[in-house]
Backbone as JSON Lines, residues from 0, in Angstrom:
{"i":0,"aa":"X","n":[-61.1,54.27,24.8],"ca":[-61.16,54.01,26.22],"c":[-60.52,52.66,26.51]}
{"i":1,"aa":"X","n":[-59.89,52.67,27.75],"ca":[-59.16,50.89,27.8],"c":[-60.1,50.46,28.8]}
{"i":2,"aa":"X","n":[-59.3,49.54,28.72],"ca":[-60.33,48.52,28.87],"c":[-59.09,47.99,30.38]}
{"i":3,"aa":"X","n":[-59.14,47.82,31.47],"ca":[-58.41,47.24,32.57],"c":[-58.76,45.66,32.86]}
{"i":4,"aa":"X","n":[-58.27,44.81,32.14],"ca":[-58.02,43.43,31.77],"c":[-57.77,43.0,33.36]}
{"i":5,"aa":"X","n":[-59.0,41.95,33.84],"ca":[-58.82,41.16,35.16],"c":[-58.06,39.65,34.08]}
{"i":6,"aa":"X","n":[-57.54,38.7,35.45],"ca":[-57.58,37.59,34.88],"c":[-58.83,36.41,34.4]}
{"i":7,"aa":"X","n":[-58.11,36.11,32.76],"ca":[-59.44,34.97,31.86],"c":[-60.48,36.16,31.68]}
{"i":8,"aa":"X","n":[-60.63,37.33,31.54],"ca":[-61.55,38.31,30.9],"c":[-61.14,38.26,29.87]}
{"i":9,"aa":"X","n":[-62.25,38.45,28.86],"ca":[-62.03,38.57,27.12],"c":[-62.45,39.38,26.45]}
{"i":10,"aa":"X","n":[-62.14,40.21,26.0],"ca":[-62.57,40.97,24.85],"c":[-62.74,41.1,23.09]}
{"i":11,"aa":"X","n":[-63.53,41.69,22.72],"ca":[-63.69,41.96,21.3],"c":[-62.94,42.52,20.62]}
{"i":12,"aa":"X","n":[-62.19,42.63,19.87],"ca":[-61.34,43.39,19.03],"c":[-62.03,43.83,17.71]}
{"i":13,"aa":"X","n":[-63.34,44.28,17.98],"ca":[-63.83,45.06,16.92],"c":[-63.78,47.01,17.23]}
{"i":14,"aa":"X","n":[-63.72,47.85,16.62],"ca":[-64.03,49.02,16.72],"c":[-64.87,49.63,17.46]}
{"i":15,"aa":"X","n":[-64.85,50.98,17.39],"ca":[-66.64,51.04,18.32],"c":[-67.42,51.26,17.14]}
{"i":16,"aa":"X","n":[-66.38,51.64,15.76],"ca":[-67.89,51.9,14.68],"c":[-67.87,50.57,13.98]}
{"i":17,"aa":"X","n":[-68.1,49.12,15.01],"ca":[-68.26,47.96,14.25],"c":[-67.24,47.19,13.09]}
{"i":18,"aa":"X","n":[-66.39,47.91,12.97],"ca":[-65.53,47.26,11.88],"c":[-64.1,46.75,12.95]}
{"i":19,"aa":"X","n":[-63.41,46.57,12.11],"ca":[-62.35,45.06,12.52],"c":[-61.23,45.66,12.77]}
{"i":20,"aa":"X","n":[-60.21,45.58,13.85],"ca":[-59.04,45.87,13.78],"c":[-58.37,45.26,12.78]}
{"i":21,"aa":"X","n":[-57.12,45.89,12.1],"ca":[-56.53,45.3,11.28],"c":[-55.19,45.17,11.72]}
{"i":22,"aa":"X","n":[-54.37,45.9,12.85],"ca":[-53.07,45.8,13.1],"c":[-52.74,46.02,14.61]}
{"i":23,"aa":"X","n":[-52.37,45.44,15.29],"ca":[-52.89,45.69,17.01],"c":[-50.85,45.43,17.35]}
{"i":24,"aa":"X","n":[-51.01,46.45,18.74],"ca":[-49.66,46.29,19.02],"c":[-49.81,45.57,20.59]}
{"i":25,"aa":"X","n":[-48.58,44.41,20.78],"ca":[-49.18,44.05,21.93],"c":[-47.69,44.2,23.12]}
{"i":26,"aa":"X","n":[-48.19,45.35,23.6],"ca":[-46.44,45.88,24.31],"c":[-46.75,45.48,25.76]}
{"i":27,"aa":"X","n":[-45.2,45.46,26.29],"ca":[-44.85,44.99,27.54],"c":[-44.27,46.04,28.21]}
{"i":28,"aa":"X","n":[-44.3,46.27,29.62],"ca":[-43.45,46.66,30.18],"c":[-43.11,47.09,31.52]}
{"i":29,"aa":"X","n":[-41.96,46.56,32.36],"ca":[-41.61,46.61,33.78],"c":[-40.75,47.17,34.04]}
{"i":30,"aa":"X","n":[-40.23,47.28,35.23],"ca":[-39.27,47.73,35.85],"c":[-38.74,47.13,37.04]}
{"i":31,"aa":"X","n":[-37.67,47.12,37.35],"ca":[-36.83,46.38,38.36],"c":[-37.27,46.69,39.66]}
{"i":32,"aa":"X","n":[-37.64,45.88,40.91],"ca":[-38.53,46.58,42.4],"c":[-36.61,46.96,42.71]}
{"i":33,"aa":"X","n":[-37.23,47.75,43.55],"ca":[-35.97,48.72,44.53],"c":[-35.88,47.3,45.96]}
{"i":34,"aa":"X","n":[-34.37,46.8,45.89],"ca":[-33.96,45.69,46.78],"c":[-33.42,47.06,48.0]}
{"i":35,"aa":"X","n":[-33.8,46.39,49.48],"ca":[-33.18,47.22,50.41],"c":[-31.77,46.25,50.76]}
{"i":36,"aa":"X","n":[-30.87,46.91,51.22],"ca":[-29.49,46.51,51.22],"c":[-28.79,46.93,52.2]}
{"i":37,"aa":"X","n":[-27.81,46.47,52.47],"ca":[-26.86,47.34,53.66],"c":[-26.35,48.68,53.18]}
{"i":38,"aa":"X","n":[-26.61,49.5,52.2],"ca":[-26.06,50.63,52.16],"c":[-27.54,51.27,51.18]}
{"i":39,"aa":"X","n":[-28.81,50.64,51.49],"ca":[-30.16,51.68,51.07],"c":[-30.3,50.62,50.18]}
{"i":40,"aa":"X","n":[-31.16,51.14,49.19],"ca":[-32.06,50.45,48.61],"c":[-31.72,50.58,47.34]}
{"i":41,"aa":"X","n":[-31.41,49.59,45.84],"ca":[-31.05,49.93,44.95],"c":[-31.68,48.25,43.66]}
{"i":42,"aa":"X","n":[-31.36,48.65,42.5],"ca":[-32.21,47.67,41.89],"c":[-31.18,47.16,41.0]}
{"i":43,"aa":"X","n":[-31.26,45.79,40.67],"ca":[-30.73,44.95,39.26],"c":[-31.28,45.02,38.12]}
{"i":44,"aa":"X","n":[-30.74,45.16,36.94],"ca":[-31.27,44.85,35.95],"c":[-31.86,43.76,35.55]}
{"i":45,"aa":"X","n":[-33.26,43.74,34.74],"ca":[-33.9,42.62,34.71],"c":[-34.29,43.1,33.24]}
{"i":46,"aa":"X","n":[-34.16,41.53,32.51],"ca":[-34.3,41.32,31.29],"c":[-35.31,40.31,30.88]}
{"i":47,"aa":"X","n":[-36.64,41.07,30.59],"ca":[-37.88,40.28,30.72],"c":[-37.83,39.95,29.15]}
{"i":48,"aa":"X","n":[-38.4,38.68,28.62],"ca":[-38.38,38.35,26.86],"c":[-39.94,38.55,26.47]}
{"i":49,"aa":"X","n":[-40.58,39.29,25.51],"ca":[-41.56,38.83,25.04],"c":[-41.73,38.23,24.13]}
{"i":50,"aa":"X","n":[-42.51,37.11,23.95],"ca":[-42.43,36.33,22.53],"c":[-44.38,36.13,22.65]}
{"i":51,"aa":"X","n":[-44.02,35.97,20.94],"ca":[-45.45,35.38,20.29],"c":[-45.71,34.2,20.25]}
{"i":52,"aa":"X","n":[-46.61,33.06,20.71],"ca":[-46.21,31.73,19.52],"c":[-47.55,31.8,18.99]}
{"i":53,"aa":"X","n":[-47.07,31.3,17.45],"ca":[-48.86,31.29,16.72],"c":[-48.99,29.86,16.37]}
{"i":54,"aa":"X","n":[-50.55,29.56,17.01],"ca":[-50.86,28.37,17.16],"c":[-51.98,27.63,15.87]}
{"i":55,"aa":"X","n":[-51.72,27.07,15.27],"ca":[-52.83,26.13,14.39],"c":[-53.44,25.1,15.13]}
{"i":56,"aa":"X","n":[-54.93,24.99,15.13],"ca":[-55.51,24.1,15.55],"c":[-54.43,23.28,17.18]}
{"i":57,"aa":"X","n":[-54.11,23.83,17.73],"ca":[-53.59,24.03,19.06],"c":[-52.06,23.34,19.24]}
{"i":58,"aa":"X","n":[-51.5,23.4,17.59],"ca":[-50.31,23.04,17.72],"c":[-49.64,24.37,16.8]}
{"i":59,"aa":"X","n":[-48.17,24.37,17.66],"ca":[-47.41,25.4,17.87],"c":[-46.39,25.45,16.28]}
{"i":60,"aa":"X","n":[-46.71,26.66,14.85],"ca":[-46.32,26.86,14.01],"c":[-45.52,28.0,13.54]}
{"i":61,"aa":"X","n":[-45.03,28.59,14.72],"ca":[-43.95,29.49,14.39],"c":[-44.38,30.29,15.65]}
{"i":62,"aa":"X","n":[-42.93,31.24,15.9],"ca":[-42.9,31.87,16.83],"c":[-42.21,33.59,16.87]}
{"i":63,"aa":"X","n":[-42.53,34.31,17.9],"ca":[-41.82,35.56,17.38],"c":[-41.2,35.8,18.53]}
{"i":64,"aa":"X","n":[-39.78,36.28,18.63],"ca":[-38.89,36.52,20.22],"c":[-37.74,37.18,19.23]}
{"i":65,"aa":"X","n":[-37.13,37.34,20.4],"ca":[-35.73,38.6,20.77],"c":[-34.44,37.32,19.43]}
{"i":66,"aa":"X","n":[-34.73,36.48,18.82],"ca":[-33.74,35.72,18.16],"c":[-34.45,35.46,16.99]}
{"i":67,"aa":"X","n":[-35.51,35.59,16.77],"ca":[-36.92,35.53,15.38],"c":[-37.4,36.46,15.52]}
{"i":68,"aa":"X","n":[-37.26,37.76,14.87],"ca":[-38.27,39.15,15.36],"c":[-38.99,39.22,13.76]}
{"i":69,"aa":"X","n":[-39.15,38.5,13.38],"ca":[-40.57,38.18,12.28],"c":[-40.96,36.95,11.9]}
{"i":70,"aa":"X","n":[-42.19,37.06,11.88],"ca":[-42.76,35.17,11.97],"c":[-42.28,35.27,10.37]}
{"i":71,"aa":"X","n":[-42.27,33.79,10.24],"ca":[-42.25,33.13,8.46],"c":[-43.08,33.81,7.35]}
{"i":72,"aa":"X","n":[-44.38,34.46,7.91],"ca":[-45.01,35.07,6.64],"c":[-45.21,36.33,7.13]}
{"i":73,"aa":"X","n":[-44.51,37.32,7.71],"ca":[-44.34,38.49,8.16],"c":[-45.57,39.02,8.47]}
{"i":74,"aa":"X","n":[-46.3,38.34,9.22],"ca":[-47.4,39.35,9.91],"c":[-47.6,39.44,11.2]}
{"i":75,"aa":"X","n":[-46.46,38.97,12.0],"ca":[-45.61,38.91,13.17],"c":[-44.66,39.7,13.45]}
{"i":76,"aa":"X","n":[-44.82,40.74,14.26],"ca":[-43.29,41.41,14.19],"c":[-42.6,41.92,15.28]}
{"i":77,"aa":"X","n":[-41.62,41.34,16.37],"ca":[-41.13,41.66,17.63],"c":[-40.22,43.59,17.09]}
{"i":78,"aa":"X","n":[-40.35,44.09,17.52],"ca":[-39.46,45.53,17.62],"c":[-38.34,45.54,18.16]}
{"i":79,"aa":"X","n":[-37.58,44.52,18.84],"ca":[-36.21,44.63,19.1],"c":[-36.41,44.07,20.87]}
{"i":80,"aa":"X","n":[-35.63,43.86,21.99],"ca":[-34.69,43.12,22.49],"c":[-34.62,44.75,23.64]}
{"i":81,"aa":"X","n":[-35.17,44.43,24.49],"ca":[-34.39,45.46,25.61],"c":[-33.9,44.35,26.99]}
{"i":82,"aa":"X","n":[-32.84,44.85,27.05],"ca":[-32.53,43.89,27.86],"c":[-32.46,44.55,29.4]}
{"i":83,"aa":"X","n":[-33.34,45.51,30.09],"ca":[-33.04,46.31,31.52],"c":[-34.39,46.34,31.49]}
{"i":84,"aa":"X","n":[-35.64,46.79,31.02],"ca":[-36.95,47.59,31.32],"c":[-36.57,48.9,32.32]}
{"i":85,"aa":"X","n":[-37.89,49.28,32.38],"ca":[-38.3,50.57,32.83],"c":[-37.6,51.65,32.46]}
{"i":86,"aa":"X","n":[-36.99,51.56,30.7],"ca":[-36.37,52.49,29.91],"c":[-37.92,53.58,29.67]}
{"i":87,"aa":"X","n":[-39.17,52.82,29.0],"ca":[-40.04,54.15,28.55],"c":[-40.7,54.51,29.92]}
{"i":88,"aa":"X","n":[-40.43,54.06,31.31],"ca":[-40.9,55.02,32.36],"c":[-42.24,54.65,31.9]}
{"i":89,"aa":"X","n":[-43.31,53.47,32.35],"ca":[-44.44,53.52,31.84],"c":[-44.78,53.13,30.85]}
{"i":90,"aa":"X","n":[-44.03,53.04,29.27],"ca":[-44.03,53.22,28.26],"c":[-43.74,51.48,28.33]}
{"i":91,"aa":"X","n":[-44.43,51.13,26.44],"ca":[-43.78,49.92,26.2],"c":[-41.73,49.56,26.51]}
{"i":92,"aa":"X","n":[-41.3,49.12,26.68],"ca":[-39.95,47.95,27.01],"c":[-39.71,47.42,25.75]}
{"i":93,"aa":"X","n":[-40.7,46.51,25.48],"ca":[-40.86,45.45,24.28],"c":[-42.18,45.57,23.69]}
{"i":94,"aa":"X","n":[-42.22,45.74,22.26],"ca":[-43.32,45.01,21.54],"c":[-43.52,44.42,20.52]}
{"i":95,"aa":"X","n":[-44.81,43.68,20.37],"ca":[-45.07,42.82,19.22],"c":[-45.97,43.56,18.15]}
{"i":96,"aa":"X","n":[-46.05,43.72,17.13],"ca":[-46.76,44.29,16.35],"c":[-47.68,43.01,15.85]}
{"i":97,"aa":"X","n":[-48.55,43.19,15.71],"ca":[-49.36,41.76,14.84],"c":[-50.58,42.17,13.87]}
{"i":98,"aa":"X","n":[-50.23,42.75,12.27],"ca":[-51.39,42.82,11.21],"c":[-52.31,41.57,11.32]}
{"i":99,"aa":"X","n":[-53.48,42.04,11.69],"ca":[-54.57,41.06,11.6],"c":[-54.93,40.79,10.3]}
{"i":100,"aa":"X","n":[-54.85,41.2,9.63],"ca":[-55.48,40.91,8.28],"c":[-54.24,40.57,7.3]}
{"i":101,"aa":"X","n":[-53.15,40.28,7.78],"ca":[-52.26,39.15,6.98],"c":[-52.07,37.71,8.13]}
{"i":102,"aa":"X","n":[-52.86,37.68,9.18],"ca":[-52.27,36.38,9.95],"c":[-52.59,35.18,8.82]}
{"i":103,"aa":"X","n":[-52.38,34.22,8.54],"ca":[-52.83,33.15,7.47],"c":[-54.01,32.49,8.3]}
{"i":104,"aa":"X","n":[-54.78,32.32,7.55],"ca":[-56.06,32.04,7.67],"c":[-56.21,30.54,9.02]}
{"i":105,"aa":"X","n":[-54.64,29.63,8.64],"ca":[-54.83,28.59,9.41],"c":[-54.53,28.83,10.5]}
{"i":106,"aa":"X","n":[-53.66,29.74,11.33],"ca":[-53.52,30.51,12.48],"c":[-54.42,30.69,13.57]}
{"i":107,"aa":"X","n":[-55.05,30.28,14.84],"ca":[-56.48,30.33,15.25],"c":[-55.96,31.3,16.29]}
{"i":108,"aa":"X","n":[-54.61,31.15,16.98],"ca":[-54.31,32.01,17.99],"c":[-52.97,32.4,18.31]}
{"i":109,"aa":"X","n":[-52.78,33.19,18.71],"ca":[-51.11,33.64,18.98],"c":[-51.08,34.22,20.51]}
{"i":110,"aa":"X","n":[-49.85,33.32,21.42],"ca":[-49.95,33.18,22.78],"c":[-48.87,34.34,23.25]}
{"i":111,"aa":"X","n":[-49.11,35.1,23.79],"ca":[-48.06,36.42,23.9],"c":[-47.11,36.06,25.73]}
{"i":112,"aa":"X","n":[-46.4,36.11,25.73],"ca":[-45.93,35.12,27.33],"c":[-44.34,35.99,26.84]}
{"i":113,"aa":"X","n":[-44.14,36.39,28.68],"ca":[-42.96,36.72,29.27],"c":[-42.4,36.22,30.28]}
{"i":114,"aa":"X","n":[-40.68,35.85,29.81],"ca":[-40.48,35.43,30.88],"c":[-38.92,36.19,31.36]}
{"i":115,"aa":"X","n":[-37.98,35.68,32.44],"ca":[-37.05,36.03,33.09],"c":[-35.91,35.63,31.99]}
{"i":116,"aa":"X","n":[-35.64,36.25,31.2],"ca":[-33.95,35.06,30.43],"c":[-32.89,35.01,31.44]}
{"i":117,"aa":"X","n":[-32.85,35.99,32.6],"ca":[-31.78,36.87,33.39],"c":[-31.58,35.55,34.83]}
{"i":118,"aa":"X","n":[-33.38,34.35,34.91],"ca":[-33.67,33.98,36.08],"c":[-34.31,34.72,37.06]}
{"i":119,"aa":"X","n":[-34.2,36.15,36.92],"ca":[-34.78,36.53,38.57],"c":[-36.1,36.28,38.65]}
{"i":120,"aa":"X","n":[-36.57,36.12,39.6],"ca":[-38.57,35.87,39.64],"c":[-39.13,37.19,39.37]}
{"i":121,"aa":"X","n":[-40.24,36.8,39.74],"ca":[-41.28,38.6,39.35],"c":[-41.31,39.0,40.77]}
{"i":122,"aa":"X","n":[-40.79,38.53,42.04],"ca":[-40.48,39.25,43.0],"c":[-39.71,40.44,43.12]}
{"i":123,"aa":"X","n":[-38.53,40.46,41.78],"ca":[-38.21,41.72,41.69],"c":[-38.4,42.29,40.48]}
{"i":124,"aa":"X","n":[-39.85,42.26,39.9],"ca":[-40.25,43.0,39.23],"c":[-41.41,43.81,39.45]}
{"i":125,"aa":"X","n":[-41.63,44.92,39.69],"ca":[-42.56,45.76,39.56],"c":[-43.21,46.74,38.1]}
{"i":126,"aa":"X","n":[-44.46,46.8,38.12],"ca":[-44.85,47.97,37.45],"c":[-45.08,47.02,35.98]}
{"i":127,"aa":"X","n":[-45.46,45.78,36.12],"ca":[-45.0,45.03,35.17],"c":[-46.49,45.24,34.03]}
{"i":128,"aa":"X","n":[-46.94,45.25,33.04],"ca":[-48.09,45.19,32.02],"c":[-47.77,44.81,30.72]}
{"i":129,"aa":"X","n":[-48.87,44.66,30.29],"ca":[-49.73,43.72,28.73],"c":[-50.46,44.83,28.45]}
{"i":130,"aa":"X","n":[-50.23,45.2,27.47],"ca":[-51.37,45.97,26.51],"c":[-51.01,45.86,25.56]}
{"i":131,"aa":"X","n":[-52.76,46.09,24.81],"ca":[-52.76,45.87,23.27],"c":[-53.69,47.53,22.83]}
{"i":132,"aa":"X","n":[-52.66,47.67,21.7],"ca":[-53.22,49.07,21.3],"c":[-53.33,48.9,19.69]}
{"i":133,"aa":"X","n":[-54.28,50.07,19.17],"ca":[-54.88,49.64,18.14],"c":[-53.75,50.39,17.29]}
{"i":134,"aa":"X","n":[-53.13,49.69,15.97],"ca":[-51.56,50.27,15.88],"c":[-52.02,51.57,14.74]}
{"i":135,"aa":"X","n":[-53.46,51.69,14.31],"ca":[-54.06,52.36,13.11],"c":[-54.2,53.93,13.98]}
{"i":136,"aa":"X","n":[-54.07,54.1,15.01],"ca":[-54.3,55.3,15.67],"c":[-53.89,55.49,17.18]}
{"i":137,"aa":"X","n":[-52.62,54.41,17.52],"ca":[-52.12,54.74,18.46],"c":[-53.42,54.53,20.07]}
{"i":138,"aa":"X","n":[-54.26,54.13,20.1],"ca":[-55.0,54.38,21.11],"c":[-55.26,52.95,22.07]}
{"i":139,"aa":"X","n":[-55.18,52.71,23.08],"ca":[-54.79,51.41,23.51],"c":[-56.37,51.33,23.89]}
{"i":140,"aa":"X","n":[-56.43,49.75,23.86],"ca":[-57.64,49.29,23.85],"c":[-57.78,48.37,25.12]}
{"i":141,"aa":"X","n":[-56.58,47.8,25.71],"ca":[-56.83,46.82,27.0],"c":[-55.26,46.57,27.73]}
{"i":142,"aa":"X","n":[-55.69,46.53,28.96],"ca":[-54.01,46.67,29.47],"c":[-54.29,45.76,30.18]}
{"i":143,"aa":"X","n":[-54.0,44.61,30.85],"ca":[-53.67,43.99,31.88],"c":[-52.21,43.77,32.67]}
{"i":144,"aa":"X","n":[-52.31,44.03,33.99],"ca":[-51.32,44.89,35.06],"c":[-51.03,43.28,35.74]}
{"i":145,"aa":"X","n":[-50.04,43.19,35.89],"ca":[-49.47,42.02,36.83],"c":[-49.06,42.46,37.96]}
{"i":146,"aa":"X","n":[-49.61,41.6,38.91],"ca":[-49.89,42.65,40.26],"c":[-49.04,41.11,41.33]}
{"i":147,"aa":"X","n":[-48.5,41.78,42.0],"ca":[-47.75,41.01,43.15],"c":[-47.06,40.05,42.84]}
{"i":148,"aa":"X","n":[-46.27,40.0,42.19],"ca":[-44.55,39.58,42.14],"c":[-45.1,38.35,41.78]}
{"i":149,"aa":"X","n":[-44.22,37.32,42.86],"ca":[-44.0,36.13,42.75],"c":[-42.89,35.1,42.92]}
{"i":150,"aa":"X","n":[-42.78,33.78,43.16],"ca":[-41.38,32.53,42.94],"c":[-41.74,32.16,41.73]}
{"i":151,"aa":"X","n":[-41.88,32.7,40.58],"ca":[-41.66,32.1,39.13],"c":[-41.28,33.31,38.04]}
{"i":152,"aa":"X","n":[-40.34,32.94,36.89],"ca":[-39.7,33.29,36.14],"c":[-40.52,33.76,35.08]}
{"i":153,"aa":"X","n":[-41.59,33.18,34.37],"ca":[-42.87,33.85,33.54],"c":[-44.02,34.11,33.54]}
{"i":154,"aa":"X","n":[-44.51,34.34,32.64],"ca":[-46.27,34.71,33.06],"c":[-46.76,34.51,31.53]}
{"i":155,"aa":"X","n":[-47.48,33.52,31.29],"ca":[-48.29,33.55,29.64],"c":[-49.53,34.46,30.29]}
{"i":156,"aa":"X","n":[-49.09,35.94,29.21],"ca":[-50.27,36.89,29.71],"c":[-51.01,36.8,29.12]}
{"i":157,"aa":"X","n":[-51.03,36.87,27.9],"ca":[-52.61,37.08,27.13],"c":[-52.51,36.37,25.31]}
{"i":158,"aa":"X","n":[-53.73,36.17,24.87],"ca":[-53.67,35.23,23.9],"c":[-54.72,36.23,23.26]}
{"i":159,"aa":"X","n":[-54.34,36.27,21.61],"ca":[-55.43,36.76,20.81],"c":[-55.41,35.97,19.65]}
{"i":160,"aa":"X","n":[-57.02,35.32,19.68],"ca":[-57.95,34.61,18.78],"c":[-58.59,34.72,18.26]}
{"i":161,"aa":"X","n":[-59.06,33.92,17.33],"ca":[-60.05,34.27,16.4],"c":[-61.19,34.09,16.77]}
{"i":162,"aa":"X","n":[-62.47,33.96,16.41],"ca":[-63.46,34.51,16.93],"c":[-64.95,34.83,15.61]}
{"i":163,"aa":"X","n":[-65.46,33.61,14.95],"ca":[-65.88,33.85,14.16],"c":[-65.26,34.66,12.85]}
{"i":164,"aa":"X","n":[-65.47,35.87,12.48],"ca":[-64.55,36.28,11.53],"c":[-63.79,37.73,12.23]}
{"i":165,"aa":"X","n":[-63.7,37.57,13.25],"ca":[-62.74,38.21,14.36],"c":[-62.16,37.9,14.72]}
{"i":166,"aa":"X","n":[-61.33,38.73,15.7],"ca":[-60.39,38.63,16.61],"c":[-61.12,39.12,18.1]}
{"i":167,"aa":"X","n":[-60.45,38.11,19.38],"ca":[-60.55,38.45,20.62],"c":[-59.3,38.34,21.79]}
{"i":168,"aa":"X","n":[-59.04,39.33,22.24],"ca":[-57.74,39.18,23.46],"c":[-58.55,38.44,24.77]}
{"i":169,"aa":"X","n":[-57.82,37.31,25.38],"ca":[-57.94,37.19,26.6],"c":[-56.62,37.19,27.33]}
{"i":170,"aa":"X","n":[-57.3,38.16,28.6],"ca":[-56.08,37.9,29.74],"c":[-55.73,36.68,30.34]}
{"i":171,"aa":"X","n":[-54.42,36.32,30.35],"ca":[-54.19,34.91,30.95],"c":[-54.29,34.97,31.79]}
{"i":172,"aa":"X","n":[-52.87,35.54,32.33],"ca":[-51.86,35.81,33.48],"c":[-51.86,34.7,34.43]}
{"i":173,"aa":"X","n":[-51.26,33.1,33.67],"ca":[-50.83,32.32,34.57],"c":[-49.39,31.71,34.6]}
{"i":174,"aa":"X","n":[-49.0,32.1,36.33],"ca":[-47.53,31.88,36.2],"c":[-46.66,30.79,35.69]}
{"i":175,"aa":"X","n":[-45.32,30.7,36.03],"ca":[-44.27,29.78,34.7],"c":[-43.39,29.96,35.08]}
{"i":176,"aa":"X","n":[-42.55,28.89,34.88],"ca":[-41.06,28.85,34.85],"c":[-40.4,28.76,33.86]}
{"i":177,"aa":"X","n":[-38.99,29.22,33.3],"ca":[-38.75,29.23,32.43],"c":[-37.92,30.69,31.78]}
{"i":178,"aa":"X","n":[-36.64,29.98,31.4],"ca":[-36.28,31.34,30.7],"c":[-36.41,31.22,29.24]}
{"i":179,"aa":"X","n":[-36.99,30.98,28.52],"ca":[-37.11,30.67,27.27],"c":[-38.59,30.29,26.85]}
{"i":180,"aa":"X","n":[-39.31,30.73,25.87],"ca":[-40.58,30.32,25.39],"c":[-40.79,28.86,25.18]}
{"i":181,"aa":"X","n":[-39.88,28.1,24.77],"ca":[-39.66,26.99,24.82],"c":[-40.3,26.48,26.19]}
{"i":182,"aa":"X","n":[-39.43,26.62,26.79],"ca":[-39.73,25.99,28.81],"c":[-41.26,26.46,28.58]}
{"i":183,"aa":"X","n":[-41.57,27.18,28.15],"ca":[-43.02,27.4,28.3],"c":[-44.34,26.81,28.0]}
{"i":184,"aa":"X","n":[-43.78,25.81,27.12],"ca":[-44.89,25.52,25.72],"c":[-45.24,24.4,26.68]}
{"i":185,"aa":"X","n":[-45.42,23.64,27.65],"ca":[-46.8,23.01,28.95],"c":[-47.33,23.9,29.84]}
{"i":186,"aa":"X","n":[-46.96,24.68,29.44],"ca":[-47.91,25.86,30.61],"c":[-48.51,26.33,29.17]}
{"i":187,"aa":"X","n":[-48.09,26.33,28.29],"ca":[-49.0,27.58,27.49],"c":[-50.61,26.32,26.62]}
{"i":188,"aa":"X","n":[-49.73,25.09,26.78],"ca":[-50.88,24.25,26.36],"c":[-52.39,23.95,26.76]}
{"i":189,"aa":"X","n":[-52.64,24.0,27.66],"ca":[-53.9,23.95,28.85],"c":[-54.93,25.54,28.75]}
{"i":190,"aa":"X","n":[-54.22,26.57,28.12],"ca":[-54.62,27.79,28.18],"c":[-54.92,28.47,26.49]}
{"i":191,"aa":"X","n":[-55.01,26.89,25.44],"ca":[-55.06,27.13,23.96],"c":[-56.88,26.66,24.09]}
């Protein structure tokens, strides 16, 4: 059952029969809003980035994006680079794969954030979401929906931490500027 992620809600990333996720997928995906025009209504391509950064004790030790699509000790793993969305109609765009049970132990959190590489704002993006699905059986566990556009270029959506000898997702969803994860890393600091 999912779980419909408000903003700063958190969840458990345990099972329902009590045991631990071990491999969680954390996919993206939008689509371009329909611009009205002098000859009807038609849309641009928009090229949203998702990246990982994984954080130690709240400083920033590697990262996963469309130019690094595996962290340093491979338990990070971007799937490739779409550069249009609303290719799966609904469907992930982009995702991150992340084995929980190889993150290295010093790892406390990994910050999942999208932004514009293209510049356009999220004014012309619609249909835009975060979900994390459990990658052992395909079944998604929490989606959070980005709802009403915006004048900024990213959004650090959601962060998954540790949690005693767990893992927990929280929804961010606070906006950003920035075409690059980089531009990101003072917005993503305040939210570690």
């Amino acid at each position: 059952m999912t779980v419909n992620m408000t903003k700063g809600q958190a969840i458990s990333l345990q099972k329902n029969d009590g045991g631990s996720l071990s491999a969680v997928r954390m996919g993206l995906g939008w689509q371009a809003a329909p611009r009205r025009g002098l000859f009807g209504s038609r849309t641009r391509e928009i090229d949203l980035d998702a990246s990982a950064v994984l954080f130690a004790d709240k400083q920033p030790v590697d990262v996963v994006f469309f130019r690094h699509l595996v962290s340093d000790d491979g338990s990070v793993r971007h799937t490739g680079d779409n550069l249009v969305g609303g290719v799966g109609q609904g469907g992930d765009d982009e995702a991150i794969l992340v084995d929980l049970s190889r993150v290295p132990v010093h790892i406390d959190q990994i910050v999942f954030t999208v932004n514009s590489f293209t510049g356009q704002t999220f004014q012309e993006v619609q249909n835009a979401f975060c979900r994390l699905v459990d990658e052992s059986n395909g079944q998604e566990l929490a989606r959070y929906t980005l709802a009403g556009g915006g004048n900024y270029t990213a959004q650090i959506m959601a962060k998954v931490h540790r949690v005693g000898q767990g893992w927990s997702m929280t929804a961010i969803g606070t906006p950003a500027n920035g075409r690059t994860f980089q531009d990101l890393m003072p917005a993503i600091q305040p939210v570690l």
